[in-house]
Tab-separated table of C-alpha atoms in Angstrom:
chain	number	residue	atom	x	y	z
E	1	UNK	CA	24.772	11.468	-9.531
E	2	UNK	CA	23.913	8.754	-6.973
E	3	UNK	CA	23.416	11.620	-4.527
E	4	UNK	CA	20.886	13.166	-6.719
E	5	UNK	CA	19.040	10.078	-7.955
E	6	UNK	CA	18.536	9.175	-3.966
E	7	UNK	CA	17.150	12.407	-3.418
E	8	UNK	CA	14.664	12.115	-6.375
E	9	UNK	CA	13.869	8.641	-5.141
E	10	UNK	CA	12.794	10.235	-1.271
E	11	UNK	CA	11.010	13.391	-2.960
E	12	UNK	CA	8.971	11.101	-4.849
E	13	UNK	CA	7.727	9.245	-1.806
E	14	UNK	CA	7.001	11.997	-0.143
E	15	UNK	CA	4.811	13.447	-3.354
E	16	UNK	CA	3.591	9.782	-3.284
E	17	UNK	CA	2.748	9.800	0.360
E	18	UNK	CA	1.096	13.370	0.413
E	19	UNK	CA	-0.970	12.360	-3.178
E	20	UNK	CA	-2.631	9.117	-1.168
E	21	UNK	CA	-3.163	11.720	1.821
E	22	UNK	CA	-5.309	13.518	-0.311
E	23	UNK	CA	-6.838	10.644	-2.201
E	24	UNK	CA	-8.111	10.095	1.739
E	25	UNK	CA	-10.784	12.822	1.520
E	26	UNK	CA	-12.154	11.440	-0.939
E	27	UNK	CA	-15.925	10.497	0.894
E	28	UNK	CA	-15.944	6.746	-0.751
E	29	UNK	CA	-13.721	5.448	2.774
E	30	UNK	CA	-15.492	5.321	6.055
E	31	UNK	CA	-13.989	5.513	9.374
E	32	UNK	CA	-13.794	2.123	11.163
E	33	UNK	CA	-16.354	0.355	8.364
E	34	UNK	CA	-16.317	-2.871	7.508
E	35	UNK	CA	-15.862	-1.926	4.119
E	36	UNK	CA	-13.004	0.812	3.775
E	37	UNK	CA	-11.595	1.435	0.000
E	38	UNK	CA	-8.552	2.847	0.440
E	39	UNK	CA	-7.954	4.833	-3.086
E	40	UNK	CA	-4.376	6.011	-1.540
E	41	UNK	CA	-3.221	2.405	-1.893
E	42	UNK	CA	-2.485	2.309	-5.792
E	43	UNK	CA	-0.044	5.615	-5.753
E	44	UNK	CA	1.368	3.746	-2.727
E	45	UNK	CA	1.656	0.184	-3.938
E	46	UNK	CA	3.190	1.622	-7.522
E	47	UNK	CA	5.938	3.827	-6.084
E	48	UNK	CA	6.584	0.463	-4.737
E	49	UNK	CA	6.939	-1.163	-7.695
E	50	UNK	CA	8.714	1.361	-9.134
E	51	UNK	CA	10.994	2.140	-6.465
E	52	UNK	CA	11.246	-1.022	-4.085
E	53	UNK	CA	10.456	-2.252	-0.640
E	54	UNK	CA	12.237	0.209	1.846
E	55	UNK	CA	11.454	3.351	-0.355
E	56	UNK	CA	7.738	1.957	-0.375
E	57	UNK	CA	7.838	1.056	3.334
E	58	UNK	CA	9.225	4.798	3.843
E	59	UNK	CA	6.134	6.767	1.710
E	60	UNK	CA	3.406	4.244	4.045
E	61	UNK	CA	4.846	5.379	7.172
E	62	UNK	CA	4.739	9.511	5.927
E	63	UNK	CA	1.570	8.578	4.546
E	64	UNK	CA	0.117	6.845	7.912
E	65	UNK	CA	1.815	10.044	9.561
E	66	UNK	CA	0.108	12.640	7.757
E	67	UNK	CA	-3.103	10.629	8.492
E	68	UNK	CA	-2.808	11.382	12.082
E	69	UNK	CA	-1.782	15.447	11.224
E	70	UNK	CA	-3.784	16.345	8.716
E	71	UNK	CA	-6.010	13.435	8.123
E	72	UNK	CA	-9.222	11.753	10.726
E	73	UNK	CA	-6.878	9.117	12.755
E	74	UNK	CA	-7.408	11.329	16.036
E	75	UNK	CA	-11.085	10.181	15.345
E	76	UNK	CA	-10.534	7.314	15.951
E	77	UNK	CA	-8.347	7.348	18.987
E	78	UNK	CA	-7.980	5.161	21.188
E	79	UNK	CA	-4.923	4.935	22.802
E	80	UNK	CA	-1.147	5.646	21.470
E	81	UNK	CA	-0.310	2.489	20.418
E	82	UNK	CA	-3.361	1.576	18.269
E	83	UNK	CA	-3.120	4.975	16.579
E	84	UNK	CA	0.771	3.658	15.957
E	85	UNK	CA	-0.298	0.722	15.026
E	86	UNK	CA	-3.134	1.046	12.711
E	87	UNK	CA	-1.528	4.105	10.786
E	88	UNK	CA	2.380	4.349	10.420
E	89	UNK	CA	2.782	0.843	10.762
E	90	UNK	CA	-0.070	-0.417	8.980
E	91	UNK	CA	0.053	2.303	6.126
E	92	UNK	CA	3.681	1.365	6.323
E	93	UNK	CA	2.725	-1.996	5.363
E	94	UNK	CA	1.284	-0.822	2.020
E	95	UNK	CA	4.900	-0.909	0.523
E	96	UNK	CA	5.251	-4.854	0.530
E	97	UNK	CA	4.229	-4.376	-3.084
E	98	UNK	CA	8.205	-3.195	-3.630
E	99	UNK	CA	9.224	-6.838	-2.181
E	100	UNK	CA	8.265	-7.272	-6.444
E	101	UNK	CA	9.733	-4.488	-7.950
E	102	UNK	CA	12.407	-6.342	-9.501
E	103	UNK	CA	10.190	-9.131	-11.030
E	104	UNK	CA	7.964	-6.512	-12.278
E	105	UNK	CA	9.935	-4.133	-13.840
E	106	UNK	CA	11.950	-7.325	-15.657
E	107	UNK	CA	8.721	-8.682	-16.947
E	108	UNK	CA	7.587	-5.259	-18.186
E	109	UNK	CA	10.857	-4.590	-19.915
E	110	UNK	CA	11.280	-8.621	-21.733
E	111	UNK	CA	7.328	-8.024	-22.294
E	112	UNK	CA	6.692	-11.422	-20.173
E	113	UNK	CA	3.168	-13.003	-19.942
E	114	UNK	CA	4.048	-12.427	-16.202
E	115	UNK	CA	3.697	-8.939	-16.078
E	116	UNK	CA	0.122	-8.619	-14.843
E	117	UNK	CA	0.354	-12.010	-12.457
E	118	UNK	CA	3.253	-10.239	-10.325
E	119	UNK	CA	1.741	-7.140	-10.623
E	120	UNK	CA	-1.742	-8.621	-9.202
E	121	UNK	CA	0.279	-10.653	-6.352
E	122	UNK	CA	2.004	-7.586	-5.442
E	123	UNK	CA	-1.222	-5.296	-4.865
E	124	UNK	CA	-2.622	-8.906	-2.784
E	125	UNK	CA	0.845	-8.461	-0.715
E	126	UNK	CA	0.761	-5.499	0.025
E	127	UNK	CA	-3.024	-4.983	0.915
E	128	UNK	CA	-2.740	-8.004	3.257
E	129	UNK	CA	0.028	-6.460	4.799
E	130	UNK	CA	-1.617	-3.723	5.453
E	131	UNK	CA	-5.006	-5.145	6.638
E	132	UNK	CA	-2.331	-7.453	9.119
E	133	UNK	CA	-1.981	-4.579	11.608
E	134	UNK	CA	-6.169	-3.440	11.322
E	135	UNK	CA	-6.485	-7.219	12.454
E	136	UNK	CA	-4.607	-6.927	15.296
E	137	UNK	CA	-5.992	-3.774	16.326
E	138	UNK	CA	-9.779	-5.002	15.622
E	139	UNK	CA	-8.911	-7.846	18.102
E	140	UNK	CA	-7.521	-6.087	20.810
E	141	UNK	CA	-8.905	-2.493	20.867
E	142	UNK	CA	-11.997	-2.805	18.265
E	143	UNK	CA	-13.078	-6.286	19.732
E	144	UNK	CA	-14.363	-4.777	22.985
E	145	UNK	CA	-17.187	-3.922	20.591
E	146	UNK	CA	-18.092	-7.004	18.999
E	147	UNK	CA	-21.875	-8.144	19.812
E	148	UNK	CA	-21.747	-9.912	23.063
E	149	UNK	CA	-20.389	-13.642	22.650
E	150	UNK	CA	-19.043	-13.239	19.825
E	151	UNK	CA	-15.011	-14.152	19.437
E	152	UNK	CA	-12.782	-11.164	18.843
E	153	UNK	CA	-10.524	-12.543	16.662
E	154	UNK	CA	-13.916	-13.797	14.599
E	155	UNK	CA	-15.220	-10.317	15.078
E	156	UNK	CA	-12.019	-8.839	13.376
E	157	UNK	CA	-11.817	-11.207	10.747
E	158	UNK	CA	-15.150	-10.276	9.502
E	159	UNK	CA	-14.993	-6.408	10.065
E	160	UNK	CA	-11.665	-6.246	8.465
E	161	UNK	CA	-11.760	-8.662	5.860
E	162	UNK	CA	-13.891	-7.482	3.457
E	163	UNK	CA	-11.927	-4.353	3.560
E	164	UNK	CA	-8.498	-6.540	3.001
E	165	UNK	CA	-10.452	-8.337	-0.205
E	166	UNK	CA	-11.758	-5.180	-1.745
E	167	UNK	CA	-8.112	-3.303	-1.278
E	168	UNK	CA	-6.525	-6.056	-2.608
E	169	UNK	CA	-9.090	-6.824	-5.783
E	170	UNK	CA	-9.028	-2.863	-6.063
E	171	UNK	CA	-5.629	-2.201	-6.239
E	172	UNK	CA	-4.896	-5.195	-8.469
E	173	UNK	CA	-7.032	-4.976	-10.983
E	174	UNK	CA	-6.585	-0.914	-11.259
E	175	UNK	CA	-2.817	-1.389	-11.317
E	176	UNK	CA	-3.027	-4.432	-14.031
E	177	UNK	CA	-4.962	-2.171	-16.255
E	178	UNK	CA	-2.077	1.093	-16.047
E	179	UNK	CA	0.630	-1.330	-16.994
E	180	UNK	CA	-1.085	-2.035	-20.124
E	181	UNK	CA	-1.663	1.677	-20.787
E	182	UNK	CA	1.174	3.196	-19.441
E	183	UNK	CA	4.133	0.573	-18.325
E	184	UNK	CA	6.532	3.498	-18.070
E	185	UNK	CA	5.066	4.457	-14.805
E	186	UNK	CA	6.258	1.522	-13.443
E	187	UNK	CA	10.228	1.572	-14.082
E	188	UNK	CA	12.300	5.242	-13.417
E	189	UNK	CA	14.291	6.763	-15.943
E	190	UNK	CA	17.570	5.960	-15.758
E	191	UNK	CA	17.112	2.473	-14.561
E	192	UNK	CA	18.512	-0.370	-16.395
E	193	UNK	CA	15.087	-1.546	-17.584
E	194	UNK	CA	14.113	1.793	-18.788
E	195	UNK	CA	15.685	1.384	-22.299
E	196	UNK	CA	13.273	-0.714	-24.658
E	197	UNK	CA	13.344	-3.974	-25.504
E	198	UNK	CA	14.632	-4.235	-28.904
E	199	UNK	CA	12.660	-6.426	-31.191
E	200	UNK	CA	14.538	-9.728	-32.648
């Protein structure tokens, strides 16, 4: 039984990973914008939640792979370690949300008033996470392009935080709204929490 449930738990993140893959294509994301809403970020961040950190860390890094396969990465090439960097290991990144799986699925299952709070500081978590590595890379590869004088760890900041903000306000607010509609999603069968709450 354990057996199987791992194997359910690694086929989902792959499903998970391939789903934000596709959620990619969608035209609303622009390569190396200032303003980049990733929409592959809430599958990500709530396999996260409902599976935990390393299985979330695991469906980033397929997802960040796939990006460079099948997805525009090699657009945006560089050399080999910024397309490491700013894809597997960022993307990877997008899992920190599972550091509050736990909390999450305890308050969803005792109906706590801290359901949507953890579930907002999650999404912040993990979209700052993510955005961590597209710093980096903005300073040391993308900063050769800031307008002359300007600092490249200033340049960064600005070209890469609005993107962090809107990820994070995105994915928050879109994944605060599904636990009110469907809070199921966010716990697996067969978990401990997955049995309701009895009322007193």
């Amino acid at each position: 039984m354990a057996k199987k449930m791992e194997l359910q738990v690694w086929v989902e993140g792959t499903v998970i990973a391939a789903a934000a893959m596709a959620l990619s294509f969608i035209p609303i994301q622009t390569a190396n914008s200032a303003f980049d809403l990733s929409l592959g970020m809430v599958p990500l961040v709530l396999y996260s939640y409902r599976r935990g950190f390393i299985p979330g860390l695991t469906a980033g890094f397929v997802w960040g792979l796939l990006s460079i396969v099948v997805g525009t990465a090699m657009k945006n090439f560089v050399s080999v370690p910024q397309i490491i960097f700013e894809y597997p290991f960022a993307f990877a990144f997008g899992g920190f949300g599972g550091l509050f799986a736990k909390k999450i699925q305890h308050a969803i299952h005792t109906h706590s008033n801290m359901t949507v709070y953890y579930i907002a500081l999650g999404g912040v978590v993990a979209a700052l996470a993510r955005w961590f590595w597209h710093f980096w890379a903005g300073v040391f590869v993308w900063g050769a392009y800031a307008p002359e004088g300007m600092n490249p760890y200033l340049y960064s900041f600005v070209f890469n935080g609005a993107s962090a903000l809107a990820n994070a306000i995105y994915v928050a607010v879109v994944l605060g709204i599904l636990v009110k509609v469907a809070p199921q999603l966010f716990i697996p069968k067969r978990s401990h929490f997955s049995s309701p709450v009895k009322s007193k």
